[in-house]
PDB file of C-alpha atoms in Angstrom:
ATOM      1  CA  MET A 206       0.002  -0.055  -0.010  1.00 93.00           C
ATOM      2  CA  ALA A 207       1.136   3.468  -0.718  1.00 97.00           C
ATOM      3  CA  PHE A 208       0.081   6.485   1.563  1.00 98.00           C
ATOM      4  CA  ILE A 209       0.649   9.640  -0.467  1.00 98.00           C
ATOM      5  CA  GLN A 210       0.536  13.191   1.187  1.00 98.00           C
ATOM      6  CA  THR A 211       0.092  16.045  -1.355  1.00 98.00           C
ATOM      7  CA  ALA A 212       0.240  19.817  -0.709  1.00 98.00           C
ATOM      8  CA  LEU A 213      -0.949  21.981  -3.571  1.00 98.00           C
ATOM      9  CA  PHE A 214      -2.359  25.350  -4.611  1.00 98.00           C
ATOM     10  CA  ALA A 215      -6.005  24.994  -5.524  1.00 98.00           C
ATOM     11  CA  GLU A 216      -6.943  27.546  -8.110  1.00 98.00           C
ATOM     12  CA  THR A 217     -10.642  27.402  -7.309  1.00 98.00           C
ATOM     13  CA  LEU A 218     -10.091  27.924  -3.439  1.00 98.00           C
ATOM     14  CA  GLU A 219      -7.276  30.473  -4.215  1.00 97.00           C
ATOM     15  CA  MET A 220      -5.131  29.085  -1.441  1.00 97.00           C
ATOM     16  CA  SER A 221      -2.992  25.990  -0.574  1.00 98.00           C
ATOM     17  CA  THR A 222      -4.619  22.794   0.429  1.00 98.00           C
ATOM     18  CA  ASP A 223      -3.821  19.161   1.133  1.00 98.00           C
ATOM     19  CA  ILE A 224      -4.891  15.867  -0.342  1.00 98.00           C
ATOM     20  CA  HIS A 225      -4.093  12.394   1.075  1.00 98.00           C
ATOM     21  CA  ALA A 226      -4.304   9.300  -1.094  1.00 98.00           C
ATOM     22  CA  VAL A 227      -4.167   5.583  -0.263  1.00 98.00           C
ATOM     23  CA  ILE A 228      -3.178   3.375  -3.179  1.00 98.00           C
ATOM     24  CA  PRO A 229      -3.408  -0.405  -2.903  1.00 98.00           C
ATOM     25  CA  MET A 230      -0.307  -1.570  -4.645  1.00 96.00           C
ATOM     26  CA  ALA A 231      -1.197  -5.261  -5.047  1.00 94.00           C
ATOM     27  CA  ALA A 232      -4.563  -4.311  -6.764  1.00 95.00           C
ATOM     28  CA  LEU A 233      -2.899  -1.830  -8.882  1.00 95.00           C
ATOM     29  CA  ARG A 234      -0.301  -4.334 -10.191  1.00 94.00           C
ATOM     30  CA  ALA A 235      -3.195  -6.754 -10.836  1.00 93.00           C
ATOM     31  CA  SER A 236      -5.224  -4.266 -12.633  1.00 93.00           C
ATOM     32  CA  GLU A 237      -5.576  -4.742 -16.414  1.00 90.00           C
ATOM     33  CA  ASP A 238      -5.798  -0.993 -17.403  1.00 93.00           C
ATOM     34  CA  GLY A 239      -3.366   0.187 -14.501  1.00 94.00           C
ATOM     35  CA  LYS A 240      -6.398   1.978 -12.837  1.00 97.00           C
ATOM     36  CA  LEU A 241      -8.231   1.570  -9.523  1.00 98.00           C
ATOM     37  CA  PRO A 242     -11.762   2.071  -8.423  1.00 98.00           C
ATOM     38  CA  VAL A 243     -11.906   5.168  -6.191  1.00 98.00           C
ATOM     39  CA  LEU A 244     -13.773   6.350  -3.139  1.00 98.00           C
ATOM     40  CA  TYR A 245     -13.649   9.989  -2.261  1.00 98.00           C
ATOM     41  CA  LEU A 246     -13.806  10.154   1.478  1.00 98.00           C
ATOM     42  CA  LEU A 247     -15.069  13.291   3.264  1.00 98.00           C
ATOM     43  CA  HIS A 248     -14.410  14.396   6.688  1.00 98.00           C
ATOM     44  CA  GLY A 249     -16.630  15.999   9.458  1.00 98.00           C
ATOM     45  CA  LEU A 250     -17.017  19.585  10.605  1.00 94.00           C
ATOM     46  CA  GLY A 251     -14.555  19.369  13.440  1.00 93.00           C
ATOM     47  CA  GLY A 252     -12.021  17.214  11.560  1.00 97.00           C
ATOM     48  CA  ASP A 253      -9.833  17.415   8.690  1.00 98.00           C
ATOM     49  CA  HIS A 254      -8.484  15.208   5.832  1.00 98.00           C
ATOM     50  CA  THR A 255      -6.305  13.145   8.169  1.00 98.00           C
ATOM     51  CA  GLU A 256      -8.938  11.769  10.513  1.00 98.00           C
ATOM     52  CA  TRP A 257     -10.024   8.808   8.416  1.00 98.00           C
ATOM     53  CA  THR A 258      -6.581   7.384   8.366  1.00 98.00           C
ATOM     54  CA  ARG A 259      -5.723   8.402  11.933  1.00 98.00           C
ATOM     55  CA  LEU A 260      -8.971   7.237  13.793  1.00 98.00           C
ATOM     56  CA  SER A 261     -10.208   4.398  11.756  1.00 98.00           C
ATOM     57  CA  SER A 262      -8.597   1.293   9.899  1.00 98.00           C
ATOM     58  CA  VAL A 263      -9.667   2.495   6.712  1.00 98.00           C
ATOM     59  CA  GLU A 264      -6.278   2.030   4.933  1.00 98.00           C
ATOM     60  CA  ARG A 265      -6.497  -1.554   5.701  1.00 98.00           C
ATOM     61  CA  TYR A 266     -10.123  -1.989   4.488  1.00 98.00           C
ATOM     62  CA  ALA A 267      -9.148  -0.167   1.206  1.00 98.00           C
ATOM     63  CA  GLU A 268      -6.129  -2.599   0.732  1.00 97.00           C
ATOM     64  CA  ASP A 269      -8.204  -5.608   1.321  1.00 96.00           C
ATOM     65  CA  ARG A 270     -10.800  -4.518  -1.305  1.00 97.00           C
ATOM     66  CA  GLY A 271      -8.392  -2.840  -3.903  1.00 98.00           C
ATOM     67  CA  ILE A 272     -10.006   0.471  -3.797  1.00 98.00           C
ATOM     68  CA  ALA A 273      -8.073   3.733  -3.962  1.00 98.00           C
ATOM     69  CA  LEU A 274      -8.969   6.617  -1.544  1.00 98.00           C
ATOM     70  CA  ILE A 275      -8.769  10.126  -2.163  1.00 98.00           C
ATOM     71  CA  LEU A 276      -9.093  12.213   1.192  1.00 98.00           C
ATOM     72  CA  PRO A 277      -9.433  16.089   0.562  1.00 98.00           C
ATOM     73  CA  ARG A 278      -9.327  18.860   3.133  1.00 98.00           C
ATOM     74  CA  GLY A 279     -12.741  20.693   3.417  1.00 98.00           C
ATOM     75  CA  ASP A 280     -12.153  22.770   6.344  1.00 97.00           C
ATOM     76  CA  ARG A 281     -15.308  24.011   8.064  1.00 94.00           C
ATOM     77  CA  SER A 282     -17.115  24.705   4.720  1.00 96.00           C
ATOM     78  CA  TYR A 283     -19.893  22.002   4.608  1.00 96.00           C
ATOM     79  CA  TYR A 284     -18.506  21.499   1.117  1.00 97.00           C
ATOM     80  CA  MET A 285     -20.407  24.623   0.043  1.00 96.00           C
ATOM     81  CA  ASP A 286     -19.504  27.294  -2.393  1.00 97.00           C
ATOM     82  CA  MET A 287     -19.700  29.757   0.672  1.00 96.00           C
ATOM     83  CA  LYS A 288     -21.542  32.949   0.526  1.00 93.00           C
ATOM     84  CA  GLN A 289     -18.658  34.520   2.024  1.00 93.00           C
ATOM     85  CA  GLY A 290     -15.731  32.305   1.555  1.00 95.00           C
ATOM     86  CA  ALA A 291     -13.945  29.749  -0.687  1.00 97.00           C
ATOM     87  CA  ALA A 292     -15.789  27.746  -3.312  1.00 98.00           C
ATOM     88  CA  TYR A 293     -15.441  24.337  -1.921  1.00 98.00           C
ATOM     89  CA  TYR A 294     -18.258  22.688  -3.832  1.00 98.00           C
ATOM     90  CA  THR A 295     -16.652  23.825  -7.164  1.00 98.00           C
ATOM     91  CA  TYR A 296     -13.302  22.684  -6.053  1.00 98.00           C
ATOM     92  CA  LEU A 297     -14.552  19.197  -4.873  1.00 98.00           C
ATOM     93  CA  SER A 298     -16.749  18.794  -8.099  1.00 98.00           C
ATOM     94  CA  GLU A 299     -14.449  20.105 -10.744  1.00 98.00           C
ATOM     95  CA  GLU A 300     -10.857  20.841  -9.685  1.00 98.00           C
ATOM     96  CA  LEU A 301     -10.249  17.868  -7.279  1.00 98.00           C
ATOM     97  CA  PRO A 302     -11.283  15.154  -9.635  1.00 98.00           C
ATOM     98  CA  ALA A 303      -8.973  16.600 -12.436  1.00 98.00           C
ATOM     99  CA  ILE A 304      -6.021  16.868  -9.928  1.00 98.00           C
ATOM    100  CA  ALA A 305      -6.524  13.380  -8.563  1.00 98.00           C
ATOM    101  CA  LYS A 306      -6.852  11.747 -11.941  1.00 97.00           C
ATOM    102  CA  SER A 307      -3.525  13.532 -13.049  1.00 97.00           C
ATOM    103  CA  LEU A 308      -1.585  12.491  -9.935  1.00 98.00           C
ATOM    104  CA  PHE A 309      -3.016   8.991  -9.019  1.00 98.00           C
ATOM    105  CA  PRO A 310      -3.712   5.686 -10.882  1.00 98.00           C
ATOM    106  CA  ILE A 311      -7.601   6.003 -10.488  1.00 98.00           C
ATOM    107  CA  SER A 312     -10.270   5.189 -12.927  1.00 97.00           C
ATOM    108  CA  ASP A 313     -12.441   8.078 -14.285  1.00 95.00           C
ATOM    109  CA  ARG A 314     -15.476   5.641 -15.186  1.00 97.00           C
ATOM    110  CA  ARG A 315     -18.639   6.233 -13.308  1.00 97.00           C
ATOM    111  CA  GLU A 316     -19.008   2.599 -12.477  1.00 97.00           C
ATOM    112  CA  ASP A 317     -15.589   2.960 -10.611  1.00 98.00           C
ATOM    113  CA  THR A 318     -16.211   6.217  -8.731  1.00 98.00           C
ATOM    114  CA  PHE A 319     -17.777   6.438  -5.189  1.00 98.00           C
ATOM    115  CA  ILE A 320     -17.923   8.923  -2.497  1.00 98.00           C
ATOM    116  CA  ALA A 321     -18.622   8.782   1.104  1.00 99.00           C
ATOM    117  CA  GLY A 322     -18.144  10.842   4.363  1.00 98.00           C
ATOM    118  CA  LEU A 323     -19.344  11.337   7.767  1.00 98.00           C
ATOM    119  CA  SER A 324     -21.378  13.924   9.557  1.00 98.00           C
ATOM    120  CA  MET A 325     -20.686  17.216   7.538  1.00 97.00           C
ATOM    121  CA  GLY A 326     -18.912  14.737   5.119  1.00 98.00           C
ATOM    122  CA  GLY A 327     -22.099  12.784   4.777  1.00 98.00           C
ATOM    123  CA  TYR A 328     -24.089  15.837   3.483  1.00 98.00           C
ATOM    124  CA  GLY A 329     -21.005  16.517   1.192  1.00 98.00           C
ATOM    125  CA  ALA A 330     -21.015  13.074  -0.193  1.00 98.00           C
ATOM    126  CA  PHE A 331     -24.715  12.964  -0.929  1.00 98.00           C
ATOM    127  CA  LYS A 332     -24.731  16.349  -2.407  1.00 98.00           C
ATOM    128  CA  LEU A 333     -21.906  15.651  -4.726  1.00 98.00           C
ATOM    129  CA  ALA A 334     -23.426  12.399  -5.940  1.00 98.00           C
ATOM    130  CA  LEU A 335     -26.864  13.734  -6.333  1.00 97.00           C
ATOM    131  CA  ARG A 336     -25.846  16.813  -8.108  1.00 97.00           C
ATOM    132  CA  GLN A 337     -23.390  14.724 -10.373  1.00 97.00           C
ATOM    133  CA  PRO A 338     -25.100  11.424 -10.871  1.00 96.00           C
ATOM    134  CA  GLU A 339     -23.312  11.262 -14.014  1.00 96.00           C
ATOM    135  CA  ARG A 340     -20.040  10.839 -12.226  1.00 97.00           C
ATOM    136  CA  PHE A 341     -20.747   8.845  -9.093  1.00 98.00           C
ATOM    137  CA  ALA A 342     -22.189   5.196  -9.017  1.00 97.00           C
ATOM    138  CA  ALA A 343     -22.831   5.191  -5.336  1.00 98.00           C
ATOM    139  CA  ALA A 344     -22.667   7.538  -2.297  1.00 98.00           C
ATOM    140  CA  ALA A 345     -22.502   6.682   1.291  1.00 98.00           C
ATOM    141  CA  SER A 346     -23.453   9.048   4.366  1.00 98.00           C
ATOM    142  CA  LEU A 347     -22.374   7.958   7.913  1.00 98.00           C
ATOM    143  CA  SER A 348     -24.168   9.849  10.590  1.00 98.00           C
ATOM    144  CA  GLY A 349     -24.654  12.605   7.992  1.00 98.00           C
ATOM    145  CA  SER A 350     -25.959  16.138   8.456  1.00 97.00           C
ATOM    146  CA  LEU A 351     -28.712  15.402   5.831  1.00 98.00           C
ATOM    147  CA  ASP A 352     -31.531  17.739   6.698  1.00 96.00           C
ATOM    148  CA  ILE A 353     -29.634  20.774   6.735  1.00 93.00           C
ATOM    149  CA  VAL A 354     -32.497  23.290   6.896  1.00 91.00           C
ATOM    150  CA  HIS A 355     -33.733  21.526  10.150  1.00 89.00           C
ATOM    151  CA  ARG A 356     -30.044  21.567  11.306  1.00 87.00           C
ATOM    152  CA  LEU A 357     -29.737  25.271  10.913  1.00 85.00           C
ATOM    153  CA  SER A 358     -32.947  25.822  13.077  1.00 77.00           C
ATOM    154  CA  GLU A 359     -31.146  24.427  16.168  1.00 75.00           C
ATOM    155  CA  PRO A 360     -29.343  26.967  18.209  1.00 69.00           C
ATOM    156  CA  GLY A 361     -25.711  26.720  19.069  1.00 67.00           C
ATOM    157  CA  VAL A 362     -24.765  24.561  16.287  1.00 66.00           C
ATOM    158  CA  PHE A 363     -22.441  26.878  14.574  1.00 72.00           C
ATOM    159  CA  ARG A 364     -20.103  29.719  15.935  1.00 69.00           C
ATOM    160  CA  ASN A 365     -19.720  33.208  15.301  1.00 68.00           C
ATOM    161  CA  HIS A 366     -22.506  33.420  12.598  1.00 80.00           C
ATOM    162  CA  GLU A 367     -20.551  30.986  10.321  1.00 83.00           C
ATOM    163  CA  GLU A 368     -23.918  29.505   9.014  1.00 83.00           C
ATOM    164  CA  GLN A 369     -24.590  32.905   7.405  1.00 87.00           C
ATOM    165  CA  ARG A 370     -21.186  32.730   5.929  1.00 90.00           C
ATOM    166  CA  MET A 371     -21.458  29.188   4.432  1.00 90.00           C
ATOM    167  CA  PHE A 372     -25.423  29.078   3.561  1.00 90.00           C
ATOM    168  CA  GLY A 373     -26.690  32.603   3.667  1.00 89.00           C
ATOM    169  CA  SER A 374     -30.168  32.687   5.059  1.00 85.00           C
ATOM    170  CA  VAL A 375     -32.407  29.618   5.583  1.00 85.00           C
ATOM    171  CA  ALA A 376     -34.675  30.997   3.135  1.00 87.00           C
ATOM    172  CA  GLU A 377     -31.902  31.074   0.509  1.00 89.00           C
ATOM    173  CA  LEU A 378     -31.008  27.440   1.352  1.00 91.00           C
ATOM    174  CA  ARG A 379     -34.412  25.953   1.392  1.00 93.00           C
ATOM    175  CA  GLY A 380     -35.423  24.491  -2.017  1.00 94.00           C
ATOM    176  CA  SER A 381     -31.847  24.972  -3.455  1.00 95.00           C
ATOM    177  CA  ASP A 382     -29.421  22.514  -4.836  1.00 96.00           C
ATOM    178  CA  ASP A 383     -27.651  22.654  -1.338  1.00 96.00           C
ATOM    179  CA  ASP A 384     -30.865  21.356   0.284  1.00 97.00           C
ATOM    180  CA  LEU A 385     -30.689  17.620   0.046  1.00 97.00           C
ATOM    181  CA  LEU A 386     -34.357  17.131   0.534  1.00 96.00           C
ATOM    182  CA  ALA A 387     -35.151  19.358  -2.457  1.00 96.00           C
ATOM    183  CA  LEU A 388     -32.313  17.967  -4.643  1.00 96.00           C
ATOM    184  CA  ALA A 389     -33.780  14.356  -3.801  1.00 96.00           C
ATOM    185  CA  GLY A 390     -36.982  14.930  -5.648  1.00 94.00           C
ATOM    186  CA  LYS A 391     -35.112  16.446  -8.668  1.00 94.00           C
ATOM    187  CA  VAL A 392     -32.767  13.474  -8.970  1.00 95.00           C
ATOM    188  CA  ALA A 393     -35.364  10.809  -8.443  1.00 93.00           C
ATOM    189  CA  ALA A 394     -37.536  12.451 -11.116  1.00 91.00           C
ATOM    190  CA  SER A 395     -34.627  12.406 -13.599  1.00 90.00           C
ATOM    191  CA  GLY A 396     -34.378   8.716 -13.586  1.00 84.00           C
ATOM    192  CA  ASN A 397     -30.399   9.051 -13.383  1.00 88.00           C
ATOM    193  CA  GLN A 398     -29.545   8.567  -9.610  1.00 93.00           C
ATOM    194  CA  PRO A 399     -26.690   6.915  -7.922  1.00 97.00           C
ATOM    195  CA  LEU A 400     -27.050   4.211  -5.292  1.00 97.00           C
ATOM    196  CA  LEU A 401     -27.100   5.513  -1.741  1.00 98.00           C
ATOM    197  CA  TYR A 402     -26.251   3.928   1.460  1.00 98.00           C
ATOM    198  CA  GLN A 403     -27.270   5.856   4.765  1.00 98.00           C
ATOM    199  CA  CYS A 404     -26.645   4.904   8.403  1.00 98.00           C
ATOM    200  CA  CYS A 405     -27.033   6.734  11.616  1.00 98.00           C
ATOM    201  CA  GLY A 406     -26.847   5.500  15.298  1.00 98.00           C
ATOM    202  CA  THR A 407     -30.012   5.714  17.247  1.00 98.00           C
ATOM    203  CA  GLU A 408     -28.383   7.752  19.929  1.00 98.00           C
ATOM    204  CA  ASP A 409     -26.773  10.300  17.559  1.00 98.00           C
ATOM    205  CA  PHE A 410     -27.791  14.015  17.717  1.00 95.00           C
ATOM    206  CA  LEU A 411     -28.224  13.835  13.991  1.00 96.00           C
ATOM    207  CA  TYR A 412     -30.696  10.777  14.130  1.00 97.00           C
ATOM    208  CA  GLU A 413     -33.859  12.852  13.644  1.00 96.00           C
ATOM    209  CA  GLY A 414     -32.543  14.485  10.453  1.00 96.00           C
ATOM    210  CA  ASN A 415     -31.365  11.228   8.906  1.00 98.00           C
ATOM    211  CA  ARG A 416     -34.865   9.929   9.502  1.00 98.00           C
ATOM    212  CA  ASN A 417     -36.210  13.001   7.979  1.00 97.00           C
ATOM    213  CA  PHE A 418     -34.055  12.441   4.788  1.00 98.00           C
ATOM    214  CA  LEU A 419     -34.944   8.814   4.605  1.00 98.00           C
ATOM    215  CA  LYS A 420     -38.517   9.261   4.717  1.00 98.00           C
ATOM    216  CA  HIS A 421     -38.656  11.986   2.181  1.00 97.00           C
ATOM    217  CA  GLY A 422     -36.092  10.138  -0.193  1.00 97.00           C
ATOM    218  CA  GLU A 423     -38.263   6.923  -0.245  1.00 96.00           C
ATOM    219  CA  GLU A 424     -41.371   9.019  -0.790  1.00 97.00           C
ATOM    220  CA  VAL A 425     -39.842  10.520  -4.010  1.00 96.00           C
ATOM    221  CA  GLY A 426     -38.316   7.482  -5.215  1.00 95.00           C
ATOM    222  CA  LEU A 427     -34.481   7.313  -4.289  1.00 96.00           C
ATOM    223  CA  ARG A 428     -32.850   4.004  -3.901  1.00 91.00           C
ATOM    224  CA  ILE A 429     -31.484   4.005  -0.325  1.00 97.00           C
ATOM    225  CA  THR A 430     -29.924   1.192   1.590  1.00 98.00           C
ATOM    226  CA  TYR A 431     -30.706   2.355   5.221  1.00 98.00           C
ATOM    227  CA  GLU A 432     -29.193   0.845   8.487  1.00 98.00           C
ATOM    228  CA  GLU A 433     -29.646   1.941  12.051  1.00 98.00           C
ATOM    229  CA  GLU A 434     -28.566   0.473  15.413  1.00 97.00           C
ATOM    230  CA  PRO A 435     -27.557   1.678  18.837  1.00 98.00           C
ATOM    231  CA  GLY A 436     -24.625   4.127  18.326  1.00 98.00           C
ATOM    232  CA  SER A 437     -23.622   7.784  18.856  1.00 98.00           C
ATOM    233  CA  HIS A 438     -21.410  10.340  16.998  1.00 98.00           C
ATOM    234  CA  GLU A 439     -18.071   8.634  17.468  1.00 98.00           C
ATOM    235  CA  TRP A 440     -15.279   6.837  15.826  1.00 98.00           C
ATOM    236  CA  GLY A 441     -16.026   3.298  16.953  1.00 98.00           C
ATOM    237  CA  TYR A 442     -19.293   3.327  15.268  1.00 98.00           C
ATOM    238  CA  TRP A 443     -17.899   4.866  11.942  1.00 98.00           C
ATOM    239  CA  ASP A 444     -15.067   2.433  11.878  1.00 98.00           C
ATOM    240  CA  ARG A 445     -17.661  -0.322  12.001  1.00 98.00           C
ATOM    241  CA  LYS A 446     -19.922   1.131   9.566  1.00 98.00           C
ATOM    242  CA  ILE A 447     -17.239   2.166   6.889  1.00 98.00           C
ATOM    243  CA  GLN A 448     -16.573  -1.566   6.670  1.00 98.00           C
ATOM    244  CA  ARG A 449     -20.173  -2.222   5.627  1.00 98.00           C
ATOM    245  CA  VAL A 450     -19.744   0.695   3.132  1.00 98.00           C
ATOM    246  CA  PHE A 451     -16.903  -1.128   1.590  1.00 98.00           C
ATOM    247  CA  ASP A 452     -18.885  -4.294   1.403  1.00 97.00           C
ATOM    248  CA  TRP A 453     -21.872  -2.491  -0.114  1.00 98.00           C
ATOM    249  CA  LEU A 454     -19.861  -0.500  -2.885  1.00 98.00           C
ATOM    250  CA  PRO A 455     -20.772  -1.950  -6.345  1.00 96.00           C
ATOM    251  CA  VAL A 456     -17.220  -2.712  -7.181  1.00 93.00           C
ATOM    252  CA  GLU A 457     -16.540  -4.778 -10.524  1.00 77.00           C
ATOM    253  CA  LYS A 458     -14.779  -8.014  -9.417  1.00 59.00           C
ATOM    254  CA  ASN A 459     -13.088  -8.621 -12.670  1.00 43.00           C
ATOM    255  CA  ARG A 460     -12.121  -5.004 -14.197  1.00 51.00           C
TER     256      ARG A 460
END
């Protein structure tokens, strides 16, 4: 396995940023075309691009399954083109895939391209996949902040008015392509949707929002594999569930 740390200047963000990559070398040597299926893995609001490899065994799981990982830094952005700040969504949806493809031996086929994340990253993963279903075959949310309009109505979630800097007003957010409930209906109606995996612990503070998204998604016709069980917002739960994500991903066995 190769663990690669990359520092670069992102034109979209207009600043330096970091990307970590995990490349299963045995799978790469066995690949017919020299390319690997890839999982973009997003971090949570209080974390960074290092937390998945520091706090879970995700490197080992990726090696066992022959899937490359791309771990970008999203800061406290909610993976938004922020109202007052950098264009993180544009970076993740446009510049990052081009950079990753140029630097790492990953496939650019839709059927080989997946995205997942925890908490804020679960929101980001579903947003990227639902807004770009032509790029992502599957997306997974672990304890995701999926009903963002509901989340913004809760006091004390964000600090120093950062919600306004990220999202603007709730009125601006509701019904937009950054509102996952509104986006779900558009994607389901289009007939071109990725597979979705969603899980949340029943003691998690984001549990109600997850149930809201699941109910709405099923009503509009999204294909969601949903799992819940006792668990809270912590790494023991996420380390267990990311293994489930790897098993669930529709990876072609004979590429």
